[in-house]
Short mmCIF file of C-alpha atoms and ligand atoms in Angstrom, two decimals:
data_model
loop_
_atom_site.label_atom_id
_atom_site.label_comp_id
_atom_site.label_asym_id
_atom_site.label_seq_id
_atom_site.Cartn_x
_atom_site.Cartn_y
_atom_site.Cartn_z
CA MET A 1 95.11 110.28 82.59
CA SER A 2 96.41 108.15 79.67
CA LEU A 3 94.04 105.58 78.21
CA THR A 4 96.40 102.64 78.85
CA TRP A 5 96.85 103.79 82.42
CA PHE A 6 93.10 104.11 82.81
CA GLY A 7 92.65 100.74 81.11
CA SER A 8 95.05 99.05 83.51
CA LEU A 9 93.43 100.84 86.45
CA LEU A 10 90.06 99.61 85.30
CA GLU A 11 91.47 96.12 84.78
CA THR A 12 93.03 96.17 88.23
CA ARG A 13 89.84 97.37 89.83
CA CYS A 14 87.79 94.86 87.84
CA ARG A 15 90.16 92.06 88.77
CA LEU A 16 89.97 93.08 92.40
CA LYS A 17 86.19 93.54 92.14
CA SER A 18 85.71 90.23 90.29
CA VAL A 19 87.00 88.35 93.33
CA ASP A 20 84.45 87.87 96.12
CA GLN A 21 84.23 90.53 98.82
CA SER A 22 87.25 89.46 100.85
CA VAL A 23 89.65 90.44 98.12
CA ASP A 24 92.18 87.77 97.31
CA VAL A 25 95.33 88.77 95.50
CA LEU A 26 96.97 86.80 92.69
CA PRO A 27 99.79 84.56 93.99
CA ALA A 28 103.26 85.79 93.07
CA GLU A 29 103.67 83.39 90.14
CA ASP A 30 100.81 85.23 88.41
CA SER A 31 102.15 88.63 89.23
CA ALA A 32 105.95 88.40 89.24
CA GLU A 33 107.90 90.59 86.86
CA THR A 34 108.48 89.15 83.39
CA PRO A 35 111.80 90.86 82.57
CA GLY A 36 112.72 91.01 78.87
CA ASP A 37 109.26 90.01 77.72
CA PRO A 38 108.50 92.55 74.93
CA ARG A 39 104.79 92.20 75.64
CA ALA A 40 105.32 93.02 79.31
CA ARG A 41 103.56 96.27 80.16
CA PRO A 42 105.48 98.65 82.46
CA SER A 43 104.82 96.97 85.80
CA THR A 44 102.56 98.66 88.26
CA LEU A 45 102.04 97.76 91.85
CA LEU A 46 98.89 98.35 93.85
CA ILE A 47 100.12 100.82 96.45
CA SER A 48 98.30 101.58 99.68
CA GLU A 49 100.59 104.37 100.92
CA THR A 50 104.10 105.76 100.71
CA PHE A 51 105.68 107.82 103.45
CA VAL A 52 108.99 108.72 105.10
CA SER A 53 109.41 107.65 108.68
CA ARG A 54 111.87 106.07 111.06
CA GLN A 55 111.98 102.29 111.02
CA GLY A 56 110.24 101.29 114.25
CA GLU A 57 111.10 97.58 114.44
CA GLY A 58 114.13 95.32 114.46
CA GLN A 59 117.81 95.84 113.82
CA LEU A 60 117.38 99.07 111.82
CA THR A 61 115.14 100.76 114.40
CA GLY A 62 115.54 104.54 114.12
CA THR A 63 116.70 104.51 110.48
CA ASN A 64 115.03 107.18 108.34
CA SER A 65 113.38 105.27 105.52
CA VAL A 66 110.96 105.59 102.63
CA PHE A 67 108.11 103.16 103.23
CA ILE A 68 106.30 101.72 100.23
CA ARG A 69 103.24 99.79 101.32
CA THR A 70 101.71 97.48 98.74
CA SER A 71 98.04 96.63 99.02
CA GLY A 72 96.62 93.14 99.20
CA CYS A 73 97.62 90.08 101.19
CA ASN A 74 97.27 86.31 100.83
CA LEU A 75 96.86 85.86 104.60
CA ARG A 76 94.38 87.29 107.11
CA CYS A 77 95.99 87.61 110.55
CA TRP A 78 93.24 88.50 113.03
CA PHE A 79 95.57 91.07 114.62
CA CYS A 80 96.71 92.78 111.40
CA ASP A 81 97.51 96.39 112.27
CA THR A 82 97.17 97.42 108.62
CA PRO A 83 93.70 96.18 107.59
CA TYR A 84 93.53 98.81 104.83
CA ALA A 85 96.23 96.84 103.00
CA SER A 86 95.07 93.31 103.89
CA TRP A 87 91.51 92.68 105.06
CA LYS A 88 90.06 95.56 103.02
CA PRO A 89 92.83 96.52 100.63
CA GLU A 90 92.77 100.11 99.40
CA GLY A 91 95.17 101.76 97.01
CA ALA A 92 95.97 102.75 93.46
CA PRO A 93 98.37 101.30 90.87
CA GLN A 94 101.72 103.08 90.73
CA THR A 95 104.49 102.42 88.23
CA ILE A 96 107.97 101.32 89.24
CA GLU A 97 109.28 104.53 87.62
CA SER A 98 107.09 106.73 89.82
CA LEU A 99 108.21 104.86 92.95
CA LEU A 100 111.88 105.13 91.96
CA ASN A 101 111.45 108.90 91.47
CA LEU A 102 109.73 109.22 94.83
CA VAL A 103 112.69 107.56 96.56
CA ALA A 104 115.26 109.55 94.54
CA ASP A 105 113.53 112.79 95.58
CA SER A 106 113.65 111.87 99.27
CA GLU A 107 116.56 112.39 101.64
CA ALA A 108 116.52 108.73 102.71
CA ASN A 109 118.42 105.92 101.00
CA HIS A 110 116.81 103.18 103.06
CA VAL A 111 113.61 101.79 101.58
CA VAL A 112 111.15 99.51 103.40
CA LEU A 113 108.91 97.48 101.11
CA THR A 114 105.95 96.34 103.15
CA GLY A 115 102.20 95.79 102.91
CA GLY A 116 99.88 94.00 102.91
CA GLU A 117 102.13 91.30 101.58
CA PRO A 118 104.75 92.86 99.27
CA LEU A 119 105.98 89.57 97.82
CA ILE A 120 102.69 88.87 96.03
CA ALA A 121 102.67 92.33 94.45
CA LYS A 122 103.19 92.43 90.68
CA GLY A 123 106.53 94.00 89.85
CA ILE A 124 108.07 93.59 93.32
CA VAL A 125 111.17 91.90 91.89
CA GLY A 126 111.70 94.69 89.34
CA LEU A 127 111.11 97.37 91.95
CA THR A 128 113.53 95.80 94.44
CA ASP A 129 116.24 95.31 91.80
CA ARG A 130 115.89 98.87 90.47
CA LEU A 131 115.92 100.41 93.98
CA ARG A 132 119.09 98.51 94.86
CA ALA A 133 120.73 99.37 91.51
CA ALA A 134 120.09 103.01 92.38
CA GLY A 135 122.11 102.55 95.57
CA ASN A 136 119.30 102.16 98.12
CA HIS A 137 119.29 99.68 101.00
CA VAL A 138 116.07 97.64 100.67
CA THR A 139 114.34 95.96 103.61
CA ILE A 140 111.39 93.71 102.80
CA GLU A 141 108.84 93.19 105.56
CA THR A 142 107.17 89.90 104.73
CA ALA A 143 105.30 86.92 106.15
CA GLY A 144 107.46 84.83 103.79
CA THR A 145 104.70 82.73 102.24
CA VAL A 146 105.84 83.11 98.60
CA ASP A 147 109.16 83.75 96.85
CA PRO A 148 108.91 85.58 93.48
CA GLY A 149 112.72 85.40 93.18
CA VAL A 150 113.43 88.58 95.11
CA ARG A 151 116.87 89.61 96.42
CA CYS A 152 117.07 92.26 99.15
CA ASP A 153 119.51 93.74 101.65
CA LEU A 154 117.48 92.85 104.76
CA LEU A 155 114.77 90.22 104.80
CA SER A 156 112.52 91.04 107.75
CA LEU A 157 110.73 87.71 107.90
CA SER A 158 107.69 87.50 110.16
CA PRO A 159 106.38 83.89 110.08
CA LYS A 160 102.72 83.73 111.18
CA LEU A 161 102.02 81.37 114.02
CA ARG A 162 98.95 79.18 114.53
CA ALA A 163 97.41 81.82 116.86
CA SER A 164 97.38 84.41 114.04
CA THR A 165 94.58 82.49 112.28
CA PRO A 166 91.29 84.37 112.06
CA ASP A 167 88.16 83.07 113.81
CA GLU A 168 86.87 80.02 111.91
CA LYS A 169 83.19 80.79 112.50
CA GLU A 170 83.44 84.40 111.41
CA HIS A 171 85.85 83.80 108.48
CA PRO A 172 85.61 80.11 107.46
CA ARG A 173 87.17 80.65 103.99
CA TRP A 174 90.07 82.78 105.23
CA ALA A 175 90.71 80.64 108.30
CA LYS A 176 91.27 77.69 105.93
CA LEU A 177 93.37 79.64 103.39
CA HIS A 178 95.41 81.28 106.15
CA SER A 179 96.16 77.96 107.83
CA GLU A 180 97.17 76.32 104.54
CA ARG A 181 99.41 79.19 103.43
CA ARG A 182 101.01 80.65 106.56
CA LEU A 183 104.13 78.53 107.14
CA PRO A 184 105.93 77.18 104.04
CA ILE A 185 109.30 76.49 105.67
CA ASP A 186 111.16 75.65 102.43
CA THR A 187 110.01 78.90 100.82
CA MET A 188 111.17 80.82 103.88
CA LYS A 189 114.56 79.08 103.80
CA GLN A 190 114.89 80.00 100.12
CA LEU A 191 114.09 83.65 100.91
CA ILE A 192 116.72 83.60 103.68
CA ARG A 193 119.33 82.14 101.32
CA SER A 194 118.64 84.86 98.74
CA ALA A 195 118.84 87.77 101.17
CA ASP A 196 122.05 89.58 102.14
CA ALA A 197 120.84 89.63 105.76
CA THR A 198 117.83 88.33 107.70
CA GLN A 199 115.92 89.03 110.86
CA VAL A 200 113.13 86.67 111.91
CA LYS A 201 110.48 88.65 113.79
CA PHE A 202 107.65 86.80 115.52
CA VAL A 203 104.49 88.58 116.70
CA VAL A 204 103.75 87.12 120.14
CA ASP A 205 100.30 87.37 121.69
CA SER A 206 100.67 84.81 124.48
CA ALA A 207 103.42 82.86 126.24
CA GLU A 208 101.96 79.60 124.88
CA GLU A 209 103.34 80.52 121.45
CA LEU A 210 106.97 80.19 122.56
CA ALA A 211 107.05 76.42 121.96
CA GLU A 212 105.91 76.90 118.35
CA ILE A 213 108.41 79.72 117.90
CA ASP A 214 111.27 77.50 119.08
CA GLU A 215 110.07 74.79 116.67
CA VAL A 216 109.94 77.19 113.69
CA VAL A 217 113.39 78.61 114.55
CA GLY A 218 114.74 75.04 114.52
CA GLN A 219 113.06 74.28 111.18
CA LEU A 220 114.43 77.48 109.61
CA GLY A 221 117.89 76.70 110.97
CA VAL A 222 118.60 80.33 111.93
CA ASP A 223 120.82 81.43 114.81
CA ALA A 224 119.03 82.61 117.95
CA ASP A 225 120.51 86.11 117.65
CA LEU A 226 118.63 86.65 114.37
CA VAL A 227 115.32 86.04 116.15
CA TRP A 228 113.22 88.95 117.46
CA LEU A 229 110.12 88.55 119.61
CA MET A 230 107.68 91.41 119.16
CA PRO A 231 104.56 91.95 121.28
CA GLN A 232 101.21 91.83 119.54
CA GLY A 233 99.81 95.28 120.15
CA ILE A 234 98.89 98.63 118.63
CA SER A 235 99.02 100.85 121.71
CA VAL A 236 101.73 101.74 124.22
CA GLU A 237 99.61 100.20 126.99
CA GLN A 238 99.32 96.90 125.10
CA LEU A 239 103.06 96.83 124.39
CA ASP A 240 103.94 97.65 128.01
CA ALA A 241 101.61 94.92 129.30
CA VAL A 242 103.49 92.27 127.30
CA ARG A 243 107.09 93.41 127.69
CA PRO A 244 107.58 92.30 131.36
CA TRP A 245 107.10 88.63 130.49
CA LEU A 246 108.15 88.56 126.84
CA GLU A 247 111.54 90.25 127.18
CA PRO A 248 112.92 87.74 129.74
CA MET A 249 111.53 84.85 127.69
CA ALA A 250 113.39 86.18 124.65
CA GLU A 251 116.64 86.73 126.53
CA SER A 252 116.54 83.28 128.14
CA ARG A 253 116.59 81.78 124.62
CA GLY A 254 119.22 84.10 123.19
CA TYR A 255 116.52 85.88 121.16
CA ARG A 256 116.08 89.68 121.07
CA TYR A 257 113.10 91.65 122.30
CA CYS A 258 111.58 93.77 119.50
CA ASP A 259 109.77 96.95 120.45
CA ARG A 260 107.36 98.76 118.13
CA MET A 261 108.81 102.25 118.36
CA GLN A 262 106.49 103.71 115.71
CA ILE A 263 103.60 103.09 118.11
CA ARG A 264 105.47 104.98 120.85
CA TRP A 265 106.55 107.79 118.53
CA TYR A 266 103.37 108.31 116.53
CA GLY A 267 100.60 105.97 117.76
CA ASN A 268 99.13 103.39 115.35
CA ARG A 269 98.54 105.88 112.54
CA ARG A 270 98.62 105.58 108.74
CA GLY A 271 101.59 107.18 107.11
CA THR A 272 103.87 106.64 110.10
C1 SAM B 1 101.39 94.79 108.42
S1 SAM B 1 102.74 93.67 108.30
C2 SAM B 1 103.12 93.77 106.57
C3 SAM B 1 104.23 92.84 106.12
C4 SAM B 1 103.90 91.35 106.08
N1 SAM B 1 102.55 91.10 105.57
C5 SAM B 1 104.09 90.70 107.43
O1 SAM B 1 103.09 90.36 108.09
O2 SAM B 1 105.25 90.57 107.85
C6 SAM B 1 104.10 94.57 109.01
C7 SAM B 1 104.65 94.06 110.29
O3 SAM B 1 103.71 94.31 111.35
C8 SAM B 1 103.55 93.13 112.12
N2 SAM B 1 102.22 93.24 112.72
C9 SAM B 1 101.04 93.33 112.08
N3 SAM B 1 100.04 93.49 112.97
C10 SAM B 1 100.61 93.51 114.21
C11 SAM B 1 100.11 93.64 115.54
N4 SAM B 1 98.80 93.78 115.79
N5 SAM B 1 101.00 93.62 116.57
C12 SAM B 1 102.34 93.47 116.33
N6 SAM B 1 102.88 93.34 115.09
C13 SAM B 1 102.01 93.36 114.06
C14 SAM B 1 103.76 92.01 111.11
O4 SAM B 1 104.08 90.78 111.72
C15 SAM B 1 104.93 92.56 110.32
O5 SAM B 1 106.16 92.31 111.01
N1 2KA B 2 107.67 103.43 111.38
C1 2KA B 2 107.28 102.21 110.96
N2 2KA B 2 108.13 101.16 111.08
C2 2KA B 2 107.74 99.97 110.56
N3 2KA B 2 108.41 98.78 110.54
C3 2KA B 2 107.68 97.85 109.89
C4 2KA B 2 106.49 98.45 109.48
C5 2KA B 2 105.50 97.77 108.61
O1 2KA B 2 104.31 98.15 108.57
O2 2KA B 2 105.95 96.84 107.89
C6 2KA B 2 106.50 99.79 109.92
C7 2KA B 2 105.59 100.89 109.87
O3 2KA B 2 104.43 100.79 109.41
N4 2KA B 2 106.04 102.08 110.38
S1 SF4 B 3 100.48 88.74 106.69
FE1 SF4 B 3 101.00 90.83 107.28
S2 SF4 B 3 99.66 92.16 106.04
FE2 SF4 B 3 98.87 90.10 105.86
S3 SF4 B 3 97.26 90.00 107.41
FE3 SF4 B 3 99.13 89.25 108.39
S4 SF4 B 3 100.09 91.03 109.33
FE4 SF4 B 3 98.54 91.78 107.91
MG1 MG B 4 103.32 99.01 110.25
#
């Protein structure tokens, strides 16, 4: 293990440790790539897991893809199905080079950058640019709360609704931060403008959220056929309990119903 690598690992761990228990992650402006800056160290990203799987959600469902999951998030959805990359972020720093090699060695040429929140990860702009320059199709799964200046093939934007906020009594600090950060419409519109294509994927836990969804769709100014309604759930039973009412509600608005095929194929398991 080289000293610089160990130094940066230590620094990363210290930085993560120096923040109070619920680890916050630097906002994108502190972690975005600084291309051309001679002092810039080779960028590393805190990676929770990488794996090859079929895309389970949205318009590319079934597409064999390399998933790169960054660790750390600036929101705290109570329902997050990936707490090991958000609520209690785990992972190790990986260089852009190592991630590029991983993708080059795989059979897939679709890459899904996800998290945690990938857009606050240091080096995400450099990684996305380099993956695309190498001929890969890059989907970014994001809550769309920050824009580090990224350009991707498919923006899979999942705006977090009021009901995603964690319990105020249990998590007073995160309930406040989450509410303040979750829905920057102008940032989301900027991300949509910069992307080659967009799908807007809402996690729906109850029918009462449809009014807010319609409002956000209007504010974003996206066509109904770009909107996907996805049940909140991490088991086949939970998904099947929601589908009977959610699918017709989606169709009546010209939206699409979004299944979570990875749950059906593999269960809610890491690395799938
Ligand atoms: C773990 S998130 C990571 C990317 C980004 N932070 C975001 O929220 O879009 C990946 C996807 O899973 C969705 N998701 C997370 N937990 C879920 C749950 N319990 N039920 C349904 N979808 C969920 C998110 O909305 C997002 O579309
Ligand atoms: N197979 C599979 N498809 C996915 N689509 C979005 C995912 C995510 O966690 O962002 C995901 C995931 O974790 N696994
Ligand atoms: S924004 Fe995404 S990663 Fe972060 S807590 Fe919500 S679902 Fe999890
Ligand atoms: Mg997932």
